[in-house]
Short mmCIF file of C-alpha atoms in Angstrom, two decimals:
data_model
loop_
_atom_site.label_atom_id
_atom_site.label_comp_id
_atom_site.label_asym_id
_atom_site.label_seq_id
_atom_site.Cartn_x
_atom_site.Cartn_y
_atom_site.Cartn_z
CA MET N 154 -20.50 24.99 38.05
CA MET N 155 -20.44 23.09 34.77
CA GLN N 156 -23.39 20.87 33.91
CA PRO N 157 -23.29 17.83 31.60
CA GLU N 158 -25.63 19.74 29.24
CA ASP N 159 -23.09 22.59 28.91
CA ILE N 160 -20.34 20.15 27.92
CA LYS N 161 -22.62 18.32 25.48
CA GLN N 162 -23.44 21.59 23.69
CA MET N 163 -19.79 22.67 23.48
CA ILE N 164 -18.70 19.35 21.98
CA GLU N 165 -21.60 19.36 19.50
CA ALA N 166 -20.73 22.93 18.49
CA GLY N 167 -17.10 21.97 17.94
CA LEU N 168 -17.85 18.66 16.18
CA PRO N 169 -20.97 19.35 14.09
CA GLY N 170 -23.07 16.22 13.47
CA ALA N 171 -21.49 14.28 16.35
CA ARG N 172 -23.69 12.19 18.68
CA VAL N 173 -22.75 13.15 22.26
CA SER N 174 -23.87 11.90 25.68
CA VAL N 175 -22.42 13.33 28.90
CA THR N 176 -22.86 12.44 32.57
CA GLY N 177 -21.07 13.82 35.60
CA ASP N 178 -21.15 15.29 39.07
CA GLY N 179 -20.02 18.84 38.36
CA HIS N 180 -16.28 18.20 38.48
CA HIS N 181 -15.68 14.73 37.04
CA PHE N 182 -17.48 13.91 33.81
CA GLU N 183 -17.80 11.00 31.40
CA ALA N 184 -18.68 11.53 27.76
CA GLU N 185 -19.32 9.26 24.80
CA VAL N 186 -18.79 10.94 21.43
CA VAL N 187 -19.49 9.41 18.02
CA ALA N 188 -18.07 11.57 15.24
CA ARG N 189 -16.97 10.97 11.64
CA GLU N 190 -13.87 13.11 12.31
CA PHE N 191 -12.55 10.21 14.43
CA ALA N 192 -12.36 7.75 11.54
CA GLY N 193 -8.79 6.57 11.01
CA LYS N 194 -7.48 8.46 14.06
CA GLY N 195 -5.88 7.03 17.19
CA MET N 196 -7.26 7.49 20.70
CA LEU N 197 -4.93 10.37 21.51
CA GLN N 198 -5.94 12.44 18.47
CA ARG N 199 -9.62 11.73 19.08
CA HIS N 200 -9.37 12.93 22.67
CA GLN N 201 -7.44 16.04 21.55
CA LEU N 202 -10.22 16.85 19.08
CA VAL N 203 -12.79 16.70 21.90
CA TYR N 204 -10.62 18.72 24.31
CA ARG N 205 -10.21 21.41 21.64
CA THR N 206 -13.99 21.94 21.57
CA LEU N 207 -13.90 22.69 25.31
CA GLY N 208 -11.19 25.33 25.13
CA THR N 209 -9.98 26.66 28.48
CA LYS N 210 -12.72 24.81 30.42
CA MET N 211 -10.66 21.60 30.30
CA GLY N 212 -8.43 21.29 33.33
CA ASN N 213 -10.15 24.29 34.97
CA GLU N 214 -13.93 24.13 35.54
CA ILE N 215 -13.77 20.56 34.21
CA HIS N 216 -11.41 18.70 36.55
CA ALA N 217 -11.63 15.45 34.64
CA LEU N 218 -13.41 14.17 31.56
CA SER N 219 -13.07 10.51 30.70
CA LEU N 220 -13.90 9.88 27.09
CA ARG N 221 -15.21 7.11 24.89
CA THR N 222 -14.60 8.22 21.32
CA LEU N 223 -16.04 6.17 18.43
CA ALA N 224 -16.23 6.61 14.67
CA PRO N 225 -19.75 6.13 13.23
CA ASP N 226 -19.02 2.57 12.06
CA GLU N 227 -17.46 1.35 15.33
CA MET C 75 16.19 28.36 29.14
CA SER C 76 12.52 28.59 28.15
CA ILE C 77 9.92 26.28 29.64
CA GLN C 78 9.53 24.55 26.28
CA ASP C 79 13.30 23.84 26.18
CA LYS C 80 13.18 22.59 29.77
CA ILE C 81 10.34 20.19 28.86
CA ARG C 82 12.22 18.97 25.77
CA GLN C 83 15.31 18.38 27.91
CA GLN C 84 13.35 16.43 30.51
CA LEU C 85 11.68 14.32 27.83
CA SER C 86 14.95 13.52 26.09
CA SER C 87 16.80 12.53 29.25
CA ASP C 88 14.39 9.78 30.36
CA LYS C 89 12.54 7.11 28.36
CA ILE C 90 9.43 7.08 30.57
CA VAL C 91 8.25 10.39 32.08
CA LEU C 92 5.06 11.01 34.08
CA TYR C 93 3.92 14.56 34.79
CA MET C 94 1.48 14.27 37.67
CA LYS C 95 -0.17 16.03 40.58
CA GLY C 96 1.98 15.19 43.59
CA THR C 97 4.43 12.27 43.64
CA PRO C 98 4.04 8.49 43.28
CA GLN C 99 4.43 8.20 47.05
CA PHE C 100 2.12 11.16 47.80
CA PRO C 101 -0.23 11.63 44.83
CA GLN C 102 -2.55 14.64 45.14
CA CYS C 103 -5.20 13.40 42.70
CA GLY C 104 -6.84 10.02 42.13
CA PHE C 105 -6.09 9.99 38.42
CA SER C 106 -2.40 10.76 39.00
CA ALA C 107 -2.26 8.08 41.69
CA LYS C 108 -3.79 5.51 39.31
CA ALA C 109 -1.36 6.42 36.53
CA ALA C 110 1.65 5.94 38.84
CA GLN C 111 0.23 2.63 40.11
CA MET C 112 -0.26 1.27 36.58
CA LEU C 113 3.33 2.14 35.66
CA GLY C 114 4.52 0.47 38.86
CA ALA C 115 2.46 -2.63 38.04
CA CYS C 116 4.21 -2.79 34.65
CA GLY C 117 7.60 -2.64 36.39
CA ALA C 118 8.35 0.70 34.77
CA LYS C 119 11.34 2.67 35.96
CA PHE C 120 10.00 6.17 35.35
CA THR C 121 10.79 9.76 36.25
CA SER C 122 7.88 11.77 37.67
CA TYR C 123 7.50 15.54 37.99
CA ASP C 124 5.01 17.22 40.33
CA ILE C 125 3.29 19.93 38.29
CA LEU C 126 1.58 21.31 41.38
CA SER C 127 4.93 22.60 42.60
CA ASP C 128 5.72 24.22 39.23
CA PRO C 129 2.78 26.25 37.80
CA GLU C 130 4.94 27.54 34.92
CA MET C 131 5.74 23.95 33.92
CA ARG C 132 2.05 23.05 34.24
CA GLN C 133 1.03 25.76 31.75
CA GLY C 134 4.00 25.04 29.47
CA LEU C 135 3.01 21.38 29.20
CA LYS C 136 -0.54 22.21 28.15
CA GLU C 137 0.85 24.22 25.28
CA TYR C 138 3.59 21.70 24.46
CA SER C 139 1.24 18.72 24.18
CA HIS C 140 -2.15 20.34 23.46
CA TRP C 141 -3.32 18.20 26.37
CA PRO C 142 -5.10 20.20 29.05
CA THR C 143 -5.10 17.82 32.01
CA PHE C 144 -2.81 15.73 34.15
CA PRO C 145 -1.40 13.13 34.51
CA GLN C 146 0.47 13.11 31.22
CA LEU C 147 2.56 10.07 30.29
CA TYR C 148 5.40 10.33 27.79
CA VAL C 149 7.34 7.37 26.39
CA ASN C 150 10.44 8.10 24.27
CA GLY C 151 9.42 11.76 24.30
CA GLU C 152 5.98 11.09 22.80
CA LEU C 153 2.71 11.85 24.62
CA VAL C 154 0.88 8.58 25.26
CA GLY C 155 -2.08 10.19 26.99
CA GLY C 156 -3.82 10.75 30.29
CA CYS C 157 -5.30 8.40 32.86
CA ASP C 158 -8.15 6.98 30.81
CA ILE C 159 -5.96 6.24 27.76
CA MET C 160 -3.38 4.63 30.08
CA THR C 161 -6.16 2.55 31.67
CA GLU C 162 -7.41 1.31 28.30
CA LEU C 163 -3.84 0.45 27.18
CA TYR C 164 -3.19 -1.26 30.54
CA GLN C 165 -6.29 -3.42 30.27
CA LYS C 166 -5.26 -4.54 26.75
CA GLY C 167 -1.68 -5.30 27.91
CA GLU C 168 -0.40 -2.59 25.56
CA LEU C 169 0.97 -0.41 28.38
CA GLN C 170 3.16 -3.34 29.45
CA LYS C 171 4.41 -3.68 25.85
CA LEU C 172 5.20 0.05 25.67
CA VAL C 173 7.13 -0.09 28.96
CA THR C 174 9.04 -3.25 28.02
CA GLN C 175 10.03 -1.85 24.60
CA ALA C 176 11.10 1.48 26.10
CA GLN C 177 13.20 -0.17 28.80
CA GLY C 178 14.39 -3.07 26.61
#
Protein backbone atom coordinates (compact mmCIF):
# COMPACT_ATOMS: atom_id res chain seq x y z
CA MET A 1 0.00 0.00 0.00
CA MET A 2 1.26 3.48 -0.82
CA GLN A 3 2.65 5.60 1.98
CA PRO A 4 2.76 9.42 2.05
CA GLU A 5 6.58 9.17 2.01
CA ASP A 6 6.50 7.22 -1.28
CA ILE A 7 4.38 9.91 -2.93
CA LYS A 8 6.56 12.71 -1.55
CA GLN A 9 9.68 11.10 -3.06
CA MET A 10 8.05 10.57 -6.46
CA ILE A 11 6.88 14.18 -6.68
CA GLU A 12 10.30 15.49 -5.58
CA ALA A 13 12.00 13.27 -8.16
CA GLY A 14 9.70 14.57 -10.89
CA LEU A 15 9.85 18.23 -9.80
CA PRO A 16 13.43 18.75 -8.59
CA GLY A 17 13.74 21.51 -5.98
CA ALA A 18 10.04 21.44 -5.10
CA ARG A 19 8.95 21.61 -1.43
CA VAL A 20 6.46 18.76 -0.88
CA SER A 21 4.36 17.66 2.11
CA VAL A 22 2.00 14.69 1.91
CA THR A 23 -0.52 13.19 4.33
CA GLY A 24 -2.99 10.38 3.78
CA ASP A 25 -4.56 7.13 4.88
CA GLY A 26 -3.22 4.77 2.24
CA HIS A 27 -5.88 5.42 -0.39
CA HIS A 28 -6.84 9.09 -0.15
CA PHE A 29 -3.99 11.57 0.08
CA GLU A 30 -3.51 15.32 0.37
CA ALA A 31 -0.36 17.02 -0.85
CA GLU A 32 0.97 20.55 -0.82
CA VAL A 33 3.58 21.24 -3.49
CA VAL A 34 5.56 24.46 -3.93
CA ALA A 35 7.46 24.46 -7.21
CA ARG A 36 8.86 27.14 -9.53
CA GLU A 37 7.47 25.20 -12.51
CA PHE A 38 3.99 26.33 -11.39
CA ALA A 39 4.67 30.04 -11.91
CA GLY A 40 2.30 31.49 -14.49
CA LYS A 41 0.34 28.24 -14.85
CA GLY A 42 -3.32 27.61 -14.06
CA MET A 43 -4.56 25.08 -11.52
CA LEU A 44 -5.25 22.42 -14.13
CA GLN A 45 -1.73 22.51 -15.59
CA ARG A 46 -0.18 22.51 -12.13
CA HIS A 47 -2.14 19.43 -11.12
CA GLN A 48 -1.22 17.70 -14.41
CA LEU A 49 2.46 18.37 -13.71
CA VAL A 50 2.13 16.67 -10.31
CA TYR A 51 0.12 13.74 -11.69
CA ARG A 52 2.80 13.19 -14.35
CA THR A 53 5.40 12.61 -11.63
CA LEU A 54 3.24 9.78 -10.25
CA GLY A 55 2.86 7.91 -13.52
CA THR A 56 0.51 4.93 -13.43
CA LYS A 57 0.12 5.11 -9.63
CA MET A 58 -2.49 7.87 -10.02
CA GLY A 59 -5.98 6.43 -10.23
CA ASN A 60 -4.67 2.96 -9.30
CA GLU A 61 -2.79 2.54 -6.00
CA ILE A 62 -3.60 6.20 -5.31
CA HIS A 63 -7.40 6.43 -5.33
CA ALA A 64 -7.45 10.16 -4.74
CA LEU A 65 -4.91 12.92 -4.27
CA SER A 66 -6.18 16.38 -3.48
CA LEU A 67 -3.59 18.99 -4.26
CA ARG A 68 -2.57 22.45 -3.15
CA THR A 69 -0.12 23.72 -5.74
CA LEU A 70 1.74 27.00 -5.15
CA ALA A 71 4.50 28.88 -6.94
CA PRO A 72 7.40 29.93 -4.65
CA ASP A 73 6.14 33.52 -4.34
CA GLU A 74 2.51 32.64 -3.54
CA MET B 1 -15.27 4.61 -34.39
CA SER B 2 -12.26 4.81 -32.07
CA ILE B 3 -12.65 5.63 -28.39
CA GLN B 4 -10.98 9.00 -28.96
CA ASP B 5 -13.55 9.83 -31.69
CA LYS B 6 -16.37 8.70 -29.41
CA ILE B 7 -15.09 11.01 -26.64
CA ARG B 8 -14.77 13.92 -29.08
CA GLN B 9 -18.33 13.29 -30.26
CA GLN B 10 -19.69 13.21 -26.72
CA LEU B 11 -17.84 16.40 -25.82
CA SER B 12 -19.07 18.25 -28.88
CA SER B 13 -22.71 17.27 -28.46
CA ASP B 14 -23.17 18.69 -24.94
CA LYS B 15 -21.90 21.91 -23.35
CA ILE B 16 -21.44 20.45 -19.85
CA VAL B 17 -20.24 16.84 -19.55
CA LEU B 18 -19.31 14.97 -16.36
CA TYR B 19 -17.50 11.64 -16.55
CA MET B 20 -18.01 10.03 -13.16
CA LYS B 21 -18.13 6.79 -11.21
CA GLY B 22 -21.78 5.79 -11.15
CA THR B 23 -24.61 8.24 -11.88
CA PRO B 24 -25.81 11.47 -10.22
CA GLN B 25 -28.63 9.48 -8.64
CA PHE B 26 -26.39 6.53 -7.66
CA PRO B 27 -22.80 7.79 -7.39
CA GLN B 28 -20.25 5.07 -6.64
CA CYS B 29 -17.58 7.36 -5.20
CA GLY B 30 -17.68 10.32 -2.82
CA PHE B 31 -15.74 12.59 -5.14
CA SER B 32 -18.05 11.83 -8.08
CA ALA B 33 -21.07 12.39 -5.85
CA LYS B 34 -19.72 15.79 -4.73
CA ALA B 35 -19.00 16.85 -8.31
CA ALA B 36 -22.56 16.02 -9.40
CA GLN B 37 -23.98 17.84 -6.36
CA MET B 38 -21.98 21.00 -7.08
CA LEU B 39 -23.20 21.05 -10.68
CA GLY B 40 -26.77 20.55 -9.45
CA ALA B 41 -26.33 23.41 -6.97
CA CYS B 42 -25.27 25.66 -9.87
CA GLY B 43 -28.42 24.69 -11.78
CA ALA B 44 -26.34 23.01 -14.47
CA LYS B 45 -28.09 20.88 -17.06
CA PHE B 46 -25.33 18.36 -17.70
CA THR B 47 -24.81 15.00 -19.34
CA SER B 48 -23.06 12.39 -17.19
CA TYR B 49 -21.36 9.15 -18.25
CA ASP B 50 -20.61 6.27 -15.88
CA ILE B 51 -17.03 5.22 -16.58
CA LEU B 52 -17.38 2.17 -14.33
CA SER B 53 -19.67 0.60 -16.90
CA ASP B 54 -17.24 1.35 -19.77
CA PRO B 55 -13.60 0.41 -18.94
CA GLU B 56 -12.48 1.21 -22.51
CA MET B 57 -13.90 4.73 -22.16
CA ARG B 58 -12.24 5.06 -18.75
CA GLN B 59 -8.79 4.31 -20.20
CA GLY B 60 -9.45 6.40 -23.32
CA LEU B 61 -10.28 9.45 -21.19
CA LYS B 62 -7.05 9.21 -19.23
CA GLU B 63 -5.14 9.38 -22.47
CA TYR B 64 -7.41 12.04 -24.00
CA SER B 65 -7.09 14.47 -21.08
CA HIS B 66 -3.82 13.42 -19.41
CA TRP B 67 -5.94 13.33 -16.26
CA PRO B 68 -5.71 10.04 -14.41
CA THR B 69 -8.70 10.19 -12.07
CA PHE B 70 -12.43 10.71 -12.02
CA PRO B 71 -14.68 12.66 -11.92
CA GLN B 72 -13.69 14.74 -14.93
CA LEU B 73 -15.72 17.85 -15.78
CA TYR B 74 -15.72 19.28 -19.29
CA VAL B 75 -17.30 22.60 -20.29
CA ASN B 76 -17.51 23.44 -24.01
CA GLY B 77 -15.28 20.42 -24.67
CA GLU B 78 -12.48 21.67 -22.40
CA LEU B 79 -11.32 19.80 -19.28
CA VAL B 80 -12.06 21.94 -16.22
CA GLY B 81 -10.65 19.46 -13.72
CA GLY B 82 -11.49 16.94 -11.04
CA CYS B 83 -13.30 17.22 -7.73
CA ASP B 84 -10.83 19.43 -5.87
CA ILE B 85 -10.52 21.95 -8.72
CA MET B 86 -14.33 22.01 -9.02
CA THR B 87 -14.58 22.57 -5.25
CA GLU B 88 -12.16 25.51 -5.35
CA LEU B 89 -14.00 27.06 -8.34
CA TYR B 90 -17.35 26.46 -6.59
CA GLN B 91 -16.22 28.19 -3.41
CA LYS B 92 -15.05 31.23 -5.43
CA GLY B 93 -18.35 31.36 -7.39
CA GLU B 94 -16.41 30.64 -10.59
CA LEU B 95 -18.13 27.29 -11.22
CA GLN B 96 -21.46 29.13 -11.26
CA LYS B 97 -20.04 31.61 -13.80
CA LEU B 98 -18.75 28.77 -16.00
CA VAL B 99 -22.15 27.03 -15.92
CA THR B 100 -24.11 30.23 -16.60
CA GLN B 101 -21.86 31.20 -19.54
CA ALA B 102 -22.03 27.70 -21.01
CA GLN B 103 -25.82 27.53 -20.74
CA GLY B 104 -26.40 31.22 -21.53
